[in-house]
Amino acid sequence: MAIAGSDRRSENADVLIIGAGASGSVAAKHLSDNGFKVVCLDQGPWVDNKEFAGARPEWELMAQKRWHPNPNVRDLENDYPVDVTESDVNPLMYNAVGGSTILWAAHWQRFMPSDFRVKTLDGVADDWPFTYEELEPFYEQAEEEMGVSGLAGDPAFPPTKPLPTPPLPIGKIGMKAAEGMNKLGWHWWPGPNAMPSKPYRGRNACVRRGTCLTGCPEGAKASMDLVYWPSAIKNGAKMITGARVKEILVNDKGLATGAVYIDRAGRERTQKAGIVIVCANGIGTPRLLLLSTSKRFPNGLANSTGLVGKRLMMHPYAAVAGVFDEPLESWLGPAGQTIQSMQFYETDKSRGFVRGAKWQVMPSGGPLGLRAAYGGRALEEAWGVNLHRNTKRVFGHAFEWGIIAEDLPEESNRVVLDPTLTDSDGIPAPKLIYKNSENTRKLIDFHLARAQEAMKAAGAVSMTTTPLMRDCGWHLMGTARMGEDPGTSVVDPYGKAHDVPNLFVYDGSNFVTSSGFNPTGTICAIALRCVKHLIANRRDQEIAA
Ligand SMILES: Cc1cc2nc3c(=O)[nH]c(=O)nc-3n(C[C@H](O)[C@H](O)[C@H](O)COP(=O)(O)OP(=O)(O)OC[C@H]3O[C@@H](n4cnc5c(N)ncnc54)[C@H](O)[C@@H]3O)c2cc1C
Ligand code: SF4
């Protein structure tokens, strides 16, 4: 356990934040800017960007274990296991200061206005309790804080202000993919990324190493340890690392009073606070709420509806990888997106399913990434002389159209506590029960067929199609959904638990639907909206004494 900031452990914090990832970091920065005494507990450590392997020859080997995004593979002290025996998809995350943004690809997306109104438009799921227009100023502010690069004016979206830094080059792969889209008359646009294209507020410019998914050795990518924590700590916020929370405490008035955590020496400790904000992600948050049972809350905290853990959405991911005769320098980053397409984003009921997907062009990585590409090749193709021949042919000559399928919320897709599996502290691990629906399968089939057409139009000489990537649970949403009605939602439109007036959920658990977009831009914008509301209404906010 390490403490950054003055040691106020024994003191009551004004606000306790559990989880130092995307949402927790936004909250800590803005609360501490406004004079709140903030303590944050995270089970992971600080990560030094010198540890990242992206600038070293062995980086792809390191991605197989130490920097693997699946916590079950990585299996570090700061990770917890997740039972996936009943899940179509493996969840991906990182547990440290910065949370999953340590490994994220930093595709920075806003949702579309239609994403907030799917019930009205398509008769499925639910509408959000606010609109795109209401969230827009918070998107703008988050983009400015993160130093997003990109080109404003994408006709698929409502008009926006210029982004804080100019777009990164789309490279030869972006140009090639765009060639195919132009032939078909389909939409494409340079993708926005949370990687500054020039030095930005103490961060370096992205130099396109393409190794973002194992951490950015350049200190360019917007990970929250770099973007928010330096100023939060300067403001007096305290970060306690190596602190695994096992339970949120409540008093006899039903208010949250703090949390019990286990430090890395195995000692049980208590942190008290007037307000508790849970930011442990779409799996960690329902796990913690379900663990926090008491006489008053026998089914877990904030769970009078029984909805905590339910409606898990993880964005099934499908891809078409194309190989081209000409060299495309396709190891170059960003390993965010070069171009994107919203050609088939909105519902067209004649296709036999509702909603759609965002497409993104991504580089194909180095030789090992290629060998493993999408389910792996037959052993005889991936070994010895064949490996050399295939690598020579494909390396630098390939890219992928990735498809982020909108996942509809279903109560049967859920996070529960595992009856036997525990983490290294003996705390019950989460178990995922998650199956793709018929709508999702039809959606993916349609989009894969179109992506193959796009690859063909671009001139691909061969293609590999991945109908569902198993390791694709990057986006964890929906397990403590927001809404106005306490009978059908866990938290209100500002993240406050209906059942516990000083308990909040700011991470992607609070999503009503998933959209077909990478969610972190929206997680940050919602966290910002929620925390600003809390700050503005601090005098009326109930707190634990
Ligand atoms: C490989 C990868 C690539 C991704 N690429 C993109 C992308 O390109 N674009 C995009 O929009 N999104 C991407 N994501 C998703 C993005 O990283 C997440 O949406 C975002 O980080 C979620 O923020 P959060 O605050 O909900 O949780 P997280 O960032 O996951 O942080 C949660 C924190 O809570 C802590 N925690 C959990 N439980 C406990 C506990 N019991 N006690 C103490 N601490 C606890 C964890 O240690 C962790 O630090 C990617 C994710 C991964 C893993
Ligand atoms: S591509 Fe840019 S942001 Fe990604 S790891 Fe390289 S320098 Fe960092």
PDB file of N, CA, C and O in Angstrom, residues 370-393:
ATOM      1  N   LEU A 370      -0.053 -10.526 -35.649  1.00  0.00           N
ATOM      2  CA  LEU A 370      -0.555 -11.079 -36.913  1.00  0.00           C
ATOM      3  C   LEU A 370      -0.741 -12.581 -36.815  1.00  0.00           C
ATOM      4  O   LEU A 370      -1.718 -13.144 -37.292  1.00  0.00           O
ATOM      5  N   ARG A 371       0.248 -13.237 -36.165  1.00  0.00           N
ATOM      6  CA  ARG A 371       0.173 -14.690 -36.086  1.00  0.00           C
ATOM      7  C   ARG A 371      -1.054 -15.129 -35.291  1.00  0.00           C
ATOM      8  O   ARG A 371      -1.767 -16.049 -35.643  1.00  0.00           O
ATOM      9  N   ALA A 372      -1.298 -14.340 -34.220  1.00  0.00           N
ATOM     10  CA  ALA A 372      -2.419 -14.701 -33.349  1.00  0.00           C
ATOM     11  C   ALA A 372      -3.741 -14.240 -33.951  1.00  0.00           C
ATOM     12  O   ALA A 372      -4.794 -14.565 -33.440  1.00  0.00           O
ATOM     13  N   ALA A 373      -3.627 -13.502 -35.094  1.00  0.00           N
ATOM     14  CA  ALA A 373      -4.780 -12.710 -35.544  1.00  0.00           C
ATOM     15  C   ALA A 373      -6.089 -13.469 -35.469  1.00  0.00           C
ATOM     16  O   ALA A 373      -6.289 -14.467 -36.146  1.00  0.00           O
ATOM     17  N   TYR A 374      -6.932 -12.949 -34.615  1.00  0.00           N
ATOM     18  CA  TYR A 374      -8.333 -13.314 -34.607  1.00  0.00           C
ATOM     19  C   TYR A 374      -8.593 -14.812 -34.573  1.00  0.00           C
ATOM     20  O   TYR A 374      -9.063 -15.418 -35.530  1.00  0.00           O
ATOM     21  N   GLY A 375      -8.225 -15.376 -33.437  1.00  0.00           N
ATOM     22  CA  GLY A 375      -8.529 -16.786 -33.243  1.00  0.00           C
ATOM     23  C   GLY A 375      -7.346 -17.667 -33.600  1.00  0.00           C
ATOM     24  O   GLY A 375      -7.320 -18.852 -33.302  1.00  0.00           O
ATOM     25  N   GLY A 376      -6.319 -17.096 -34.209  1.00  0.00           N
ATOM     26  CA  GLY A 376      -5.103 -17.862 -34.516  1.00  0.00           C
ATOM     27  C   GLY A 376      -5.210 -18.634 -35.813  1.00  0.00           C
ATOM     28  O   GLY A 376      -6.290 -18.919 -36.305  1.00  0.00           O
ATOM     29  N   ARG A 377      -4.055 -18.937 -36.352  1.00  0.00           N
ATOM     30  CA  ARG A 377      -4.020 -19.709 -37.602  1.00  0.00           C
ATOM     31  C   ARG A 377      -3.807 -21.176 -37.292  1.00  0.00           C
ATOM     32  O   ARG A 377      -3.344 -21.531 -36.224  1.00  0.00           O
ATOM     33  N   ALA A 378      -4.094 -22.007 -38.278  1.00  0.00           N
ATOM     34  CA  ALA A 378      -3.810 -23.441 -38.124  1.00  0.00           C
ATOM     35  C   ALA A 378      -2.320 -23.582 -37.808  1.00  0.00           C
ATOM     36  O   ALA A 378      -1.497 -22.819 -38.325  1.00  0.00           O
ATOM     37  N   LEU A 379      -1.996 -24.534 -36.943  1.00  0.00           N
ATOM     38  CA  LEU A 379      -0.621 -24.652 -36.452  1.00  0.00           C
ATOM     39  C   LEU A 379       0.381 -24.761 -37.613  1.00  0.00           C
ATOM     40  O   LEU A 379       1.430 -24.127 -37.597  1.00  0.00           O
ATOM     41  N   GLU A 380       0.043 -25.526 -38.635  1.00  0.00           N
ATOM     42  CA  GLU A 380       1.030 -25.714 -39.720  1.00  0.00           C
ATOM     43  C   GLU A 380       1.298 -24.393 -40.465  1.00  0.00           C
ATOM     44  O   GLU A 380       2.334 -24.226 -41.081  1.00  0.00           O
ATOM     45  N   GLU A 381       0.356 -23.462 -40.357  1.00  0.00           N
ATOM     46  CA  GLU A 381       0.544 -22.160 -41.005  1.00  0.00           C
ATOM     47  C   GLU A 381       1.288 -21.185 -40.098  1.00  0.00           C
ATOM     48  O   GLU A 381       1.699 -20.122 -40.540  1.00  0.00           O
ATOM     49  N   ALA A 382       1.377 -21.523 -38.823  1.00  0.00           N
ATOM     50  CA  ALA A 382       1.893 -20.568 -37.839  1.00  0.00           C
ATOM     51  C   ALA A 382       3.235 -21.035 -37.273  1.00  0.00           C
ATOM     52  O   ALA A 382       3.614 -20.656 -36.174  1.00  0.00           O
ATOM     53  N   TRP A 383       3.926 -21.845 -37.975  1.00  0.00           N
ATOM     54  CA  TRP A 383       5.125 -22.481 -37.434  1.00  0.00           C
ATOM     55  C   TRP A 383       6.191 -22.554 -38.506  1.00  0.00           C
ATOM     56  O   TRP A 383       5.868 -22.684 -39.699  1.00  0.00           O
ATOM     57  N   GLY A 384       7.459 -22.505 -38.122  1.00  0.00           N
ATOM     58  CA  GLY A 384       8.602 -22.762 -38.997  1.00  0.00           C
ATOM     59  C   GLY A 384       8.567 -21.923 -40.259  1.00  0.00           C
ATOM     60  O   GLY A 384       8.269 -20.733 -40.249  1.00  0.00           O
ATOM     61  N   VAL A 385       8.828 -22.625 -41.370  1.00  0.00           N
ATOM     62  CA  VAL A 385       8.978 -21.944 -42.660  1.00  0.00           C
ATOM     63  C   VAL A 385       7.688 -21.223 -43.074  1.00  0.00           C
ATOM     64  O   VAL A 385       7.713 -20.118 -43.628  1.00  0.00           O
ATOM     65  N   ASN A 386       6.554 -21.827 -42.748  1.00  0.00           N
ATOM     66  CA  ASN A 386       5.271 -21.194 -43.109  1.00  0.00           C
ATOM     67  C   ASN A 386       5.065 -19.894 -42.343  1.00  0.00           C
ATOM     68  O   ASN A 386       4.510 -18.938 -42.868  1.00  0.00           O
ATOM     69  N   LEU A 387       5.480 -19.886 -41.083  1.00  0.00           N
ATOM     70  CA  LEU A 387       5.369 -18.663 -40.292  1.00  0.00           C
ATOM     71  C   LEU A 387       6.158 -17.538 -40.967  1.00  0.00           C
ATOM     72  O   LEU A 387       5.662 -16.425 -41.136  1.00  0.00           O
ATOM     73  N   HIS A 388       7.385 -17.855 -41.360  1.00  0.00           N
ATOM     74  CA  HIS A 388       8.230 -16.834 -42.000  1.00  0.00           C
ATOM     75  C   HIS A 388       7.592 -16.349 -43.296  1.00  0.00           C
ATOM     76  O   HIS A 388       7.520 -15.157 -43.566  1.00  0.00           O
ATOM     77  N   ARG A 389       7.122 -17.301 -44.090  1.00  0.00           N
ATOM     78  CA  ARG A 389       6.522 -16.935 -45.378  1.00  0.00           C
ATOM     79  C   ARG A 389       5.278 -16.048 -45.154  1.00  0.00           C
ATOM     80  O   ARG A 389       5.132 -14.991 -45.755  1.00  0.00           O
ATOM     81  N   ASN A 390       4.416 -16.473 -44.226  1.00  0.00           N
ATOM     82  CA  ASN A 390       3.173 -15.715 -43.978  1.00  0.00           C
ATOM     83  C   ASN A 390       3.464 -14.330 -43.401  1.00  0.00           C
ATOM     84  O   ASN A 390       2.843 -13.352 -43.785  1.00  0.00           O
ATOM     85  N   THR A 391       4.419 -14.294 -42.468  1.00  0.00           N
ATOM     86  CA  THR A 391       4.738 -13.008 -41.844  1.00  0.00           C
ATOM     87  C   THR A 391       5.256 -12.042 -42.901  1.00  0.00           C
ATOM     88  O   THR A 391       4.865 -10.871 -42.943  1.00  0.00           O
ATOM     89  N   LYS A 392       6.138 -12.536 -43.771  1.00  0.00           N
ATOM     90  CA  LYS A 392       6.706 -11.697 -44.831  1.00  0.00           C
ATOM     91  C   LYS A 392       5.598 -11.149 -45.740  1.00  0.00           C
ATOM     92  O   LYS A 392       5.620  -9.993 -46.149  1.00  0.00           O
ATOM     93  N   ARG A 393       4.638 -11.995 -46.006  1.00  0.00           N
ATOM     94  CA  ARG A 393       3.568 -11.583 -46.919  1.00  0.00           C
ATOM     95  C   ARG A 393       2.606 -10.574 -46.252  1.00  0.00           C
ATOM     96  O   ARG A 393       2.154  -9.628 -46.878  1.00  0.00           O
TER      97      ARG A 393
END
